[in-house]
């Protein structure tokens, strides 16, 4: 059973007038089959955590470890992390001119699976996933994320998650920018993948809304660059009623 | 970074595109077209038509100091049966029929060549194999002229392949009889030091179809003028171009489609990738719809993909319309960047960095490469693209 272990993770970014520490000692363990929700106010460092685990070059790890089944994730290149079974659904998916969705998905699946998927079953697989996410088949011929609406970009992220079958998936605000219908479609997509029991999910969100569709096993409150409190699903209800105020006060990030 | 003032129809520009405020076909001529080099003043670099070109790298082609050396280029023509291949003197009446030189170097080429090539596909001859013209640079200076003429209803594919090292000024005339179909692939796969300047004139007969691919990879400086005019109604021109401009290279494509006849079509798509310090691509796309050219349907597009810092694109689409009685007219120009965020996104999906770059560039060029339909050339282009990319990382 795959396990992602984050220990005492400290991360800095370069800012205009020097270096700024954003993550200040994050500890978290996510196992295959589990769903963890990370909730926190804007600017608390949630995306920084996601990007740091995925290996974005903008972030510098100054302390701590991240391992996947004991393997040092931080030593791996970005593409190696993905091939090791990590997946990041991005808050702001990037437009890639000149590359069609179908070409992108196939290249990516080939890289992750270690061999090119058989064309016939692959086409069927993609079609079915797209249909389930209510994506128009025409998206396959469009350039990656180019001119996609916010909601379309998020569906496209979940489509990739479904096709790439990661061991650990980090979903960074996949719910933001979605209307209620889209939120339901996307959540159902995530749930289909979760039901396989093959994926450990780290669901980053600002709002409790998505947790009505995706039931987490654990909820963590993220504030000021670290996990301030952890609990079960009931912690989300508390946040729903009381907001983040109790966590932001005193330890304010700005 | 402003859009040209004389663009009347839906234009989009983005990225590192510099456009002159006043940039029209008229401003691009320091003298009327002429076959005589003496009719053009020696350019000093500030003329509208020369302002993007580093004159000092023309190796004297522009000022009369480049003297033909006799060992400039070697030309081999491989033509299927039924095609007439000739070498003719300067006085041959078939030379220069498709259009007169529009700048000093084209006029220099016309004034200086000793022998010209004429390839004729007789009327109603339909070729199943391409005509191949290999122009191999032998390190010297050369001037040349080539005519390719298709009789009425003839059909042919011509591949003109430039390799090796040379300082070459050469023009090509394409003359299409009524109903003829000509596809031309001109590949500029020069060695690093080569200089190549030329004007390609196509004269398209009634109901004839001209399809051209201009593919520029190599050379220190390449500056081409692909030009199209129509000899009768119903003519169609498709002008496609691909360039991959590397560190230090100057690649300039200056197109003109002259809708001088009613009811003709043109479609222009040029795409370029750039990488490396001082890589400089210039694209000028002039489309003229003359007052009498009713029923014209035209579209032109230039897209550039900048892969690294230090590269520069000058893209100037320009549509001049003298009649409102047209079917359609549009143009677009856009420059995009392949940046670290895109690279990260692709890598985060398991795709290694070099493959990610290849994916982007191949994808960018794919729609054009696929349309060439000459297998060995398509394959060679894909290999070339990969080589260019490998050289960069
Ligand atoms: N490259 C950067 N330069 C300067 N500051 C940065 C940079 N990247 C992140 N930060 C800062 O780090 C903090 C955390 O940012 P991050 O994007 O991780 O927050 P978040 O919790 O994901 O917020 P949101 O809910 O808005 O998505 C913010 O204050 C942000 O401005
Ligand atoms: Mg965020």
XYZ file of C-alpha atoms and ligand atoms in Angstrom:
679
model
C 0.000 0.000 0.000
C 1.518 3.283 -1.145
C 2.223 5.888 1.494
C 3.212 9.512 1.094
C 5.031 10.886 4.109
C 5.716 14.568 4.578
C 7.951 15.382 7.514
C 8.816 18.820 8.882
C 8.639 20.393 5.436
C 9.977 23.940 5.178
C 9.749 25.795 1.875
C 10.837 29.239 0.756
C 10.270 31.339 -2.361
C 12.341 34.162 -3.755
C 10.550 37.460 -3.382
C 11.597 40.921 -4.504
C 13.458 41.757 -1.349
C 14.889 38.385 -0.467
C 13.609 35.007 0.597
C 10.278 34.277 2.214
C 9.469 31.158 4.178
C 5.995 29.906 3.313
C 5.857 26.377 4.672
C 7.000 26.215 8.251
C 7.140 22.560 9.159
C 4.387 20.467 7.585
C 3.786 16.916 8.811
C 1.320 14.706 6.993
C 0.899 11.063 6.016
C -1.428 10.024 3.194
C -2.051 6.386 2.428
C -3.514 4.837 -0.677
C -7.290 4.594 -0.254
C -7.520 7.524 2.168
C -8.935 10.948 1.504
C -7.527 13.946 3.335
C -8.989 17.409 3.045
C -6.670 20.343 3.600
C -8.569 23.512 4.330
C -7.206 26.922 4.952
C -7.493 30.618 4.292
C -6.110 32.329 1.192
C -2.381 32.664 1.238
C -1.826 30.108 3.991
C 0.460 28.042 1.751
C -1.797 25.271 0.438
C -0.728 25.579 -3.176
C 2.864 25.925 -2.074
C 2.560 22.542 -0.385
C 1.051 21.010 -3.517
C 3.635 22.493 -5.876
C 6.536 21.639 -3.592
C 5.512 17.999 -3.535
C 5.164 18.001 -7.327
C 8.572 19.641 -7.720
C 7.846 23.074 -9.146
C 11.211 24.842 -9.611
C 9.968 28.060 -8.016
C 9.970 26.545 -4.548
C 13.044 25.744 -2.480
C 12.909 23.033 0.160
C 15.044 24.185 3.060
C 14.245 21.461 5.549
C 12.323 18.218 5.918
C 11.536 15.178 3.808
C 8.905 13.871 1.432
C 8.903 10.159 0.703
C 6.701 7.831 -1.311
C 6.991 4.294 0.031
C 10.310 5.281 1.534
C 11.676 6.691 -1.761
C 12.963 10.247 -1.554
C 10.533 12.254 -3.664
C 12.532 15.468 -3.330
C 15.463 13.858 -5.149
C 13.301 13.077 -8.162
C 12.772 15.224 -11.258
C 9.239 16.466 -11.817
C 8.514 13.803 -14.435
C 9.984 11.063 -12.247
C 7.622 12.001 -9.451
C 4.677 11.626 -11.809
C 5.952 8.275 -13.010
C 6.400 7.195 -9.404
C 2.650 7.674 -8.966
C 2.187 11.287 -7.868
C -0.412 13.494 -9.479
C -1.222 17.157 -9.032
C -4.479 18.587 -10.327
C -3.546 22.221 -10.574
C -5.414 25.223 -9.274
C -4.523 27.058 -12.473
C -3.878 24.532 -15.258
C -1.451 25.800 -17.865
C -2.236 26.397 -21.533
C 0.123 24.571 -23.880
C -0.075 25.908 -27.420
C 0.399 23.495 -30.302
C -0.310 20.321 -28.358
C -3.693 18.677 -28.767
C -5.408 17.153 -25.761
C -5.446 13.722 -27.403
C -1.748 13.851 -28.203
C -0.953 15.121 -24.713
C -3.009 12.447 -22.954
C -1.502 9.662 -24.996
C 2.069 10.881 -24.531
C 1.482 11.234 -20.846
C -0.172 7.816 -20.466
C 2.704 6.278 -22.415
C 5.234 7.879 -20.090
C 3.405 6.877 -16.919
C 2.516 3.345 -17.962
C 5.927 2.698 -19.486
C 4.428 1.606 -22.808
C 2.077 3.056 -25.355
C -1.518 2.078 -24.583
C -3.146 -0.086 -27.261
C -4.816 2.318 -29.617
C -8.256 0.751 -29.722
C -8.781 0.291 -26.002
C -7.181 3.673 -25.381
C -9.591 5.554 -27.606
C -12.472 3.853 -25.833
C -11.007 4.599 -22.409
C -10.615 8.299 -23.204
C -14.077 8.549 -24.734
C -15.743 6.971 -21.725
C -13.906 9.141 -19.222
C -14.724 12.249 -21.184
C -18.363 11.277 -21.418
C -18.519 10.646 -17.671
C -17.092 14.109 -17.042
C -19.530 15.547 -19.574
C -16.727 16.811 -21.773
C -17.510 17.323 -25.432
C -15.409 14.879 -27.531
C -14.293 17.925 -29.550
C -11.971 18.819 -26.664
C -9.682 15.982 -27.733
C -8.631 17.976 -30.785
C -8.200 21.299 -29.026
C -4.900 22.490 -27.671
C -4.223 21.709 -24.033
C -6.236 24.130 -21.881
C -6.136 26.774 -24.595
C -9.311 28.818 -24.374
C -10.858 26.384 -21.866
C -13.195 27.910 -19.333
C -12.279 27.521 -15.667
C -14.669 24.596 -15.298
C -13.425 22.903 -18.457
C -9.863 23.111 -17.228
C -10.826 21.388 -13.982
C -12.660 18.597 -15.784
C -9.597 18.135 -17.947
C -7.462 17.765 -14.811
C -9.731 15.085 -13.410
C -9.801 13.358 -16.798
C -6.025 13.076 -16.552
C -6.256 11.765 -13.008
C -8.633 9.065 -14.149
C -6.441 8.037 -17.087
C -3.113 8.172 -15.271
C -4.315 6.286 -12.184
C -1.934 7.806 -9.639
C -1.178 6.341 -6.231
C -1.329 9.741 -4.584
C -3.353 12.601 -6.062
C -3.246 16.176 -4.848
C -6.230 18.219 -5.971
C -5.515 21.902 -5.533
C -8.803 23.789 -5.332
C -10.377 21.660 -8.002
C -13.702 23.005 -6.741
C -12.983 26.687 -7.199
C -14.611 28.342 -10.162
C -17.152 25.551 -10.617
C -20.890 26.052 -10.628
C -23.028 23.538 -8.763
C -23.586 21.249 -11.743
C -19.923 21.195 -12.679
C -18.963 20.642 -9.047
C -21.183 17.577 -8.945
C -19.809 16.170 -12.215
C -16.211 16.711 -11.142
C -16.829 15.313 -7.653
C -18.442 12.220 -9.108
C -15.367 11.807 -11.266
C -13.108 11.984 -8.241
C -15.338 9.566 -6.355
C -15.229 7.041 -9.189
C -11.458 7.045 -8.928
C -11.520 6.902 -5.137
C -13.849 3.924 -5.171
C -11.115 1.860 -6.780
C -9.320 2.164 -3.457
C -6.098 2.630 -5.427
C -5.570 6.302 -4.796
C -4.720 8.379 -1.784
C -6.289 11.803 -2.191
C -5.188 15.116 -0.784
C -8.042 17.483 -1.413
C -7.041 21.102 -1.012
C -9.940 23.477 -0.683
C -10.991 26.788 0.699
C -14.663 25.925 1.033
C -16.560 23.083 2.671
C -18.947 22.896 -0.279
C -17.039 20.138 -2.096
C -16.950 17.997 1.061
C -20.682 17.416 0.645
C -19.811 15.401 -2.441
C -16.433 14.004 -1.505
C -16.380 12.665 2.034
C -12.956 12.974 3.585
C -11.536 10.538 6.128
C -9.426 13.284 7.643
C -9.633 17.072 7.702
C -6.614 19.284 8.345
C -6.725 22.993 8.941
C -3.854 24.747 7.247
C -2.777 28.127 8.561
C 0.381 30.128 8.418
C 2.414 27.480 6.609
C 1.615 24.483 8.745
C -1.173 22.170 9.833
C -2.879 23.866 12.764
C -5.394 21.171 13.610
C -6.364 17.727 12.374
C -9.534 15.744 12.872
C -12.263 13.758 11.204
C -15.021 14.938 8.883
C -16.655 16.787 11.781
C -13.838 19.338 11.770
C -15.156 20.575 8.424
C -18.517 21.335 10.031
C -16.798 23.362 12.692
C -14.980 25.365 9.997
C -18.250 25.819 8.143
C -19.770 27.445 11.218
C -16.822 29.285 12.684
C -14.522 30.043 9.732
C -10.755 30.261 9.959
C -10.606 33.162 12.364
C -9.459 31.151 15.343
C -6.465 29.868 13.360
C -5.445 33.070 11.660
C -5.437 35.242 14.739
C -2.158 35.514 16.551
C -0.232 33.471 14.011
C -1.174 35.788 11.138
C 0.787 35.090 7.979
C 1.142 38.629 6.685
C 4.236 46.667 -29.669
C 1.357 48.519 -31.342
C -0.715 47.044 -34.085
C -0.200 48.394 -37.548
C -2.542 51.243 -38.270
C -3.417 50.028 -41.720
C -4.932 46.725 -40.661
C -8.656 46.983 -41.286
C -9.818 43.453 -40.537
C -9.832 41.301 -37.403
C -6.258 41.025 -36.309
C -4.775 39.612 -33.184
C -1.282 40.208 -32.066
C 0.426 39.024 -28.936
C 3.852 38.511 -27.520
C 7.050 39.992 -28.769
C 5.842 41.418 -32.010
C 7.084 44.713 -33.238
C 5.110 46.401 -35.960
C 5.887 49.589 -37.786
C 3.276 52.288 -37.514
C 3.339 52.880 -41.243
C 3.945 49.632 -43.034
C 2.367 49.077 -46.420
C 3.295 47.545 -49.738
C 4.034 51.033 -51.038
C 6.422 51.842 -48.195
C 8.305 48.650 -48.915
C 9.565 49.750 -52.318
C 12.472 52.113 -52.675
C 12.208 51.773 -56.469
C 9.648 50.331 -58.898
C 10.174 46.646 -59.770
C 12.952 46.244 -62.329
C 15.209 43.604 -63.835
C 18.162 45.988 -63.753
C 20.182 46.238 -60.570
C 21.168 49.793 -61.464
C 17.558 50.876 -60.918
C 17.873 50.207 -57.185
C 19.985 52.320 -54.872
C 22.372 50.439 -52.607
C 20.425 49.992 -49.359
C 21.780 51.549 -46.181
C 19.491 49.670 -43.802
C 16.918 52.279 -42.840
C 14.609 51.618 -45.798
C 11.317 50.002 -44.814
C 12.143 46.917 -46.894
C 15.610 46.496 -45.372
C 15.195 47.682 -41.819
C 15.015 44.188 -40.304
C 17.900 42.754 -42.336
C 21.510 42.861 -41.061
C 23.111 44.180 -44.280
C 26.637 43.415 -43.119
C 25.768 39.719 -43.150
C 24.638 39.783 -46.807
C 28.307 39.325 -47.774
C 28.084 41.973 -50.468
C 24.998 40.707 -52.292
C 23.331 44.093 -51.814
C 26.135 46.453 -52.871
C 27.692 44.800 -55.919
C 30.815 43.572 -54.123
C 29.865 39.884 -54.142
C 31.357 38.512 -57.350
C 30.303 35.113 -58.642
C 33.112 32.606 -58.061
C 32.078 29.821 -60.415
C 32.058 27.278 -57.606
C 29.016 28.688 -55.875
C 26.392 26.002 -56.122
C 25.990 22.696 -57.903
C 22.517 21.975 -59.252
C 21.194 18.483 -59.961
C 17.754 17.987 -61.411
C 16.017 14.674 -61.235
C 12.820 14.705 -63.248
C 10.360 11.963 -64.189
C 9.795 11.108 -67.820
C 7.842 13.649 -69.822
C 9.453 16.637 -68.115
C 11.712 18.872 -70.209
C 14.830 20.086 -68.388
C 16.901 22.801 -70.077
C 19.726 25.168 -69.362
C 19.317 28.398 -71.310
C 21.043 31.700 -71.922
C 20.031 35.104 -70.583
C 18.056 36.012 -73.680
C 15.563 33.159 -73.409
C 12.069 34.620 -73.686
C 10.662 32.448 -70.915
C 12.721 34.111 -68.198
C 11.236 36.727 -65.946
C 7.630 36.285 -67.077
C 6.234 35.678 -63.605
C 7.348 38.972 -62.106
C 10.122 41.536 -61.895
C 12.575 41.855 -58.988
C 11.329 44.098 -56.206
C 14.551 44.773 -54.392
C 18.186 45.294 -55.106
C 19.405 41.766 -54.361
C 16.722 40.121 -56.515
C 17.641 42.532 -59.327
C 21.318 41.763 -58.720
C 20.574 38.062 -59.139
C 18.702 38.756 -62.346
C 21.448 40.993 -63.678
C 24.286 38.629 -62.783
C 23.315 35.047 -63.625
C 24.964 33.530 -66.721
C 22.742 30.524 -67.375
C 19.220 29.844 -66.203
C 17.329 26.614 -65.699
C 13.962 25.950 -67.291
C 11.882 22.958 -66.273
C 8.735 22.407 -68.290
C 5.879 20.044 -67.613
C 3.964 19.881 -70.897
C 0.256 20.466 -70.944
C -1.973 17.740 -69.523
C 1.029 15.819 -68.187
C 0.247 14.514 -64.727
C 3.327 13.434 -62.781
C 3.138 10.812 -60.087
C 6.682 11.363 -58.812
C 8.175 14.683 -57.702
C 10.682 16.668 -59.721
C 13.696 17.124 -57.487
C 16.068 20.024 -57.796
C 19.086 19.725 -55.508
C 20.982 22.971 -55.006
C 24.166 22.197 -53.157
C 26.388 25.021 -51.944
C 30.084 24.484 -52.717
C 31.302 27.397 -50.637
C 31.392 30.165 -53.276
C 29.227 33.042 -54.458
C 26.511 32.377 -57.043
C 23.645 34.044 -58.869
C 20.892 32.011 -60.417
C 17.527 31.884 -62.042
C 15.154 28.969 -62.361
C 11.859 28.741 -64.238
C 9.301 26.035 -63.587
C 6.469 26.072 -66.061
C 3.385 23.866 -66.135
C 1.263 23.731 -69.264
C -2.516 23.751 -69.090
C -3.918 21.035 -66.814
C -0.466 19.653 -66.009
C 0.095 18.467 -62.430
C 3.425 18.276 -60.631
C 5.208 18.313 -57.301
C 8.594 20.031 -57.239
C 11.087 19.790 -54.389
C 13.885 22.344 -54.357
C 16.395 21.345 -51.760
C 19.140 23.738 -50.639
C 22.061 22.296 -48.712
C 25.749 23.025 -48.165
C 27.405 26.396 -47.866
C 27.088 29.275 -50.324
C 26.399 32.953 -50.780
C 23.486 32.741 -53.168
C 21.099 35.212 -54.732
C 18.640 33.387 -56.953
C 15.089 33.861 -58.151
C 12.512 31.279 -59.125
C 9.558 31.734 -61.480
C 6.578 29.421 -61.260
C 4.267 29.709 -64.241
C 1.015 27.784 -64.081
C -1.088 27.310 -67.198
C -4.878 27.183 -67.024
C -6.123 24.466 -64.691
C -2.588 23.401 -63.740
C -1.746 22.143 -60.260
C 1.688 22.764 -58.834
C 2.985 21.920 -55.377
C 6.413 23.283 -54.550
C 8.489 22.454 -51.500
C 11.503 24.710 -51.098
C 13.736 23.495 -48.301
C 16.459 25.791 -46.960
C 18.563 23.282 -45.063
C 21.819 25.209 -45.417
C 24.961 24.880 -43.366
C 25.493 27.468 -40.651
C 27.353 30.066 -42.681
C 25.246 30.135 -45.842
C 23.542 33.286 -47.109
C 20.524 32.883 -49.370
C 18.403 35.665 -50.799
C 15.758 35.197 -53.426
C 12.432 36.085 -54.893
C 9.890 33.415 -55.817
C 7.305 34.620 -58.303
C 4.234 32.545 -58.982
C 1.906 33.459 -61.818
C -1.260 31.436 -61.503
C -3.344 30.701 -64.576
C -7.105 30.555 -64.813
C -8.508 27.913 -62.420
C -4.977 26.806 -61.557
C -3.858 25.767 -58.074
C -0.526 26.680 -56.542
C 0.544 25.201 -53.247
C 3.888 26.106 -51.787
C 5.846 25.090 -48.732
C 8.801 27.201 -47.786
C 10.799 25.390 -45.139
C 13.740 27.247 -43.627
C 16.048 25.671 -41.082
C 19.595 26.518 -41.906
C 21.832 29.342 -42.980
C 23.308 32.382 -41.339
C 20.911 34.625 -43.237
C 17.972 33.617 -45.386
C 15.720 36.240 -46.898
C 13.016 35.102 -49.297
C 10.252 36.908 -51.121
C 7.497 34.475 -52.055
C 5.084 36.358 -54.325
C 1.895 35.424 -56.064
C -0.130 37.050 -58.825
C -2.957 35.695 -60.934
C -3.220 35.473 -64.715
C -6.893 34.491 -64.782
C -9.969 34.059 -62.618
C -10.524 31.039 -60.373
C -6.890 30.728 -59.327
C -5.989 29.432 -55.886
C -2.821 29.878 -53.871
C -1.910 28.151 -50.639
C 1.318 29.438 -49.174
C 2.651 27.503 -46.239
C 5.857 28.141 -44.422
C 7.828 26.632 -41.566
C 10.969 28.011 -40.055
C 13.104 27.023 -37.122
C 15.324 29.913 -36.242
C 18.321 29.109 -34.060
C 20.802 31.149 -32.090
C 22.412 33.740 -34.343
C 20.278 32.987 -37.394
C 18.346 35.571 -39.368
C 15.422 34.128 -41.318
C 13.172 36.500 -43.161
C 10.107 35.667 -45.247
C 8.428 38.522 -47.062
C 5.245 37.490 -48.800
C 3.033 39.282 -51.227
C -0.223 37.988 -52.620
C -1.506 40.341 -55.276
C -5.184 39.789 -55.925
C -5.081 41.495 -59.287
C -7.870 39.404 -60.843
C -11.455 38.744 -59.668
C -12.601 35.520 -57.993
C -9.303 34.112 -56.806
C -8.391 32.604 -53.461
C -5.373 32.705 -51.237
C -4.537 31.137 -47.927
C -1.261 31.878 -46.151
C -0.043 30.041 -43.050
C 3.517 30.531 -41.832
C 4.725 29.089 -38.567
C 8.047 29.543 -36.900
C 9.841 28.277 -33.820
C 12.725 30.243 -32.377
C 15.361 29.454 -29.840
C 18.646 30.869 -28.668
C 20.389 34.194 -28.367
C 19.991 36.479 -31.369
C 17.662 34.156 -33.224
C 15.710 36.553 -35.414
C 12.704 35.727 -37.567
C 10.977 38.287 -39.737
C 7.655 37.717 -41.392
C 6.001 40.238 -43.665
C 2.645 39.215 -45.053
C 1.288 41.607 -47.625
C -2.048 40.869 -49.220
C -3.347 43.335 -51.788
C -6.893 43.180 -53.037
C -6.993 45.445 -56.037
C -10.098 47.404 -56.999
C -11.003 45.024 -59.812
C -10.495 41.860 -57.718
C -14.118 41.280 -56.767
C -14.988 37.959 -55.202
C -11.579 37.572 -53.574
C -11.293 35.175 -50.661
C -8.119 35.462 -48.614
C -6.740 34.639 -45.213
C -3.245 34.924 -43.824
C -1.747 33.861 -40.565
C 1.644 33.905 -38.930
C 2.325 32.099 -35.680
C 5.551 32.021 -33.772
C 6.631 29.905 -30.873
C 9.474 31.330 -28.834
C 11.263 28.558 -26.978
C 13.921 30.520 -25.125
C 14.861 34.030 -24.110
C 16.977 36.072 -26.457
C 15.000 35.318 -29.625
C 13.165 38.003 -31.530
C 10.216 37.952 -33.919
C 9.058 40.753 -36.165
C 5.697 39.842 -37.641
C 3.887 42.283 -39.890
C 0.608 41.144 -41.419
C -0.807 43.708 -43.798
C -4.032 43.577 -45.727
C -4.848 46.333 -48.201
C -8.318 46.241 -49.661
C -9.443 48.402 -52.551
C -12.858 46.825 -53.131
C -15.662 45.913 -50.770
C -17.044 43.246 -53.092
C -15.141 40.341 -51.616
C -15.991 36.948 -50.155
C -13.648 37.187 -47.230
C -10.426 38.693 -45.997
C -8.727 38.137 -42.702
C -5.405 37.894 -41.030
C -3.838 37.017 -37.730
C -0.455 37.072 -36.150
C 0.450 35.674 -32.782
C 3.621 34.935 -30.912
C 3.507 32.525 -28.009
C 6.138 31.365 -25.617
C 6.991 27.908 -24.439
C 7.823 28.690 -20.879
C 8.779 27.005 -17.630
C 5.164 26.729 -16.511
C 4.247 24.769 -19.629
C 7.300 22.587 -19.213
C 6.362 21.953 -15.587
C 2.814 21.059 -16.525
C 3.895 18.478 -19.088
C 6.574 17.045 -16.817
C 4.071 16.802 -13.978
C 2.254 14.366 -16.251
C 5.299 12.140 -16.490
C 6.687 13.494 -19.757
C 10.489 14.016 -19.690
C 11.751 17.528 -20.457
C 13.216 16.836 -23.886
C 10.131 14.948 -24.956
C 7.947 17.772 -23.686
C 9.788 20.232 -25.897
C 9.542 17.896 -28.845
C 5.842 17.426 -28.242
C 5.227 21.143 -28.245
C 7.261 21.929 -31.332
C 6.140 18.920 -33.350
C 2.567 19.668 -32.392
C 3.000 23.259 -33.396
C 4.277 22.330 -36.858
C 2.206 19.177 -37.352
C -0.710 20.621 -39.295
C 1.704 22.025 -41.855
C 4.100 19.087 -42.054
C 1.242 16.658 -42.678
C 0.080 18.617 -45.668
C 3.378 18.358 -47.526
C 2.543 14.799 -48.591
C 6.067 14.058 -49.812
C 7.033 11.292 -47.405
C 10.794 11.593 -47.333
C 10.555 15.368 -46.883
C 8.051 15.022 -44.034
C 10.289 12.511 -42.304
C 13.357 14.652 -42.816
C 11.588 17.654 -41.318
C 10.590 15.751 -38.222
C 14.151 14.500 -37.790
C 15.420 18.020 -38.371
C 13.082 19.445 -35.740
C 14.335 16.873 -33.252
C 17.955 17.666 -34.084
C 17.375 21.373 -33.651
C 15.808 20.724 -30.269
C 18.566 18.429 -29.113
C 21.152 20.992 -30.092
C 19.430 23.463 -27.782
C 19.246 21.521 -24.530
N 6.602 33.289 -6.104
C 6.124 33.908 -5.042
N 6.561 35.136 -4.734
C 6.091 35.769 -3.659
N 5.191 35.267 -2.832
C 4.734 34.050 -3.080
C 5.151 33.308 -4.202
N 4.514 32.144 -4.199
C 3.714 32.146 -3.128
N 3.848 33.293 -2.445
C 3.140 33.698 -1.240
O 3.082 32.579 -0.400
C 1.873 32.567 0.299
C 1.184 31.245 0.108
O 0.752 31.136 -1.229
P -0.097 29.894 -1.731
O -0.397 30.107 -3.154
O 0.612 28.654 -1.361
O -1.416 30.055 -0.843
P -2.776 29.262 -0.888
O -3.021 28.787 0.463
O -2.753 28.245 -1.981
O -3.817 30.396 -1.233
P -5.171 30.375 -2.104
O -6.246 29.899 -1.190
O -5.370 31.793 -2.484
O -4.960 29.479 -3.279
C 1.090 33.774 -0.195
O 1.263 34.817 0.710
C 1.727 34.073 -1.500
O 1.610 35.420 -1.840
Mg -3.815 27.987 -3.734
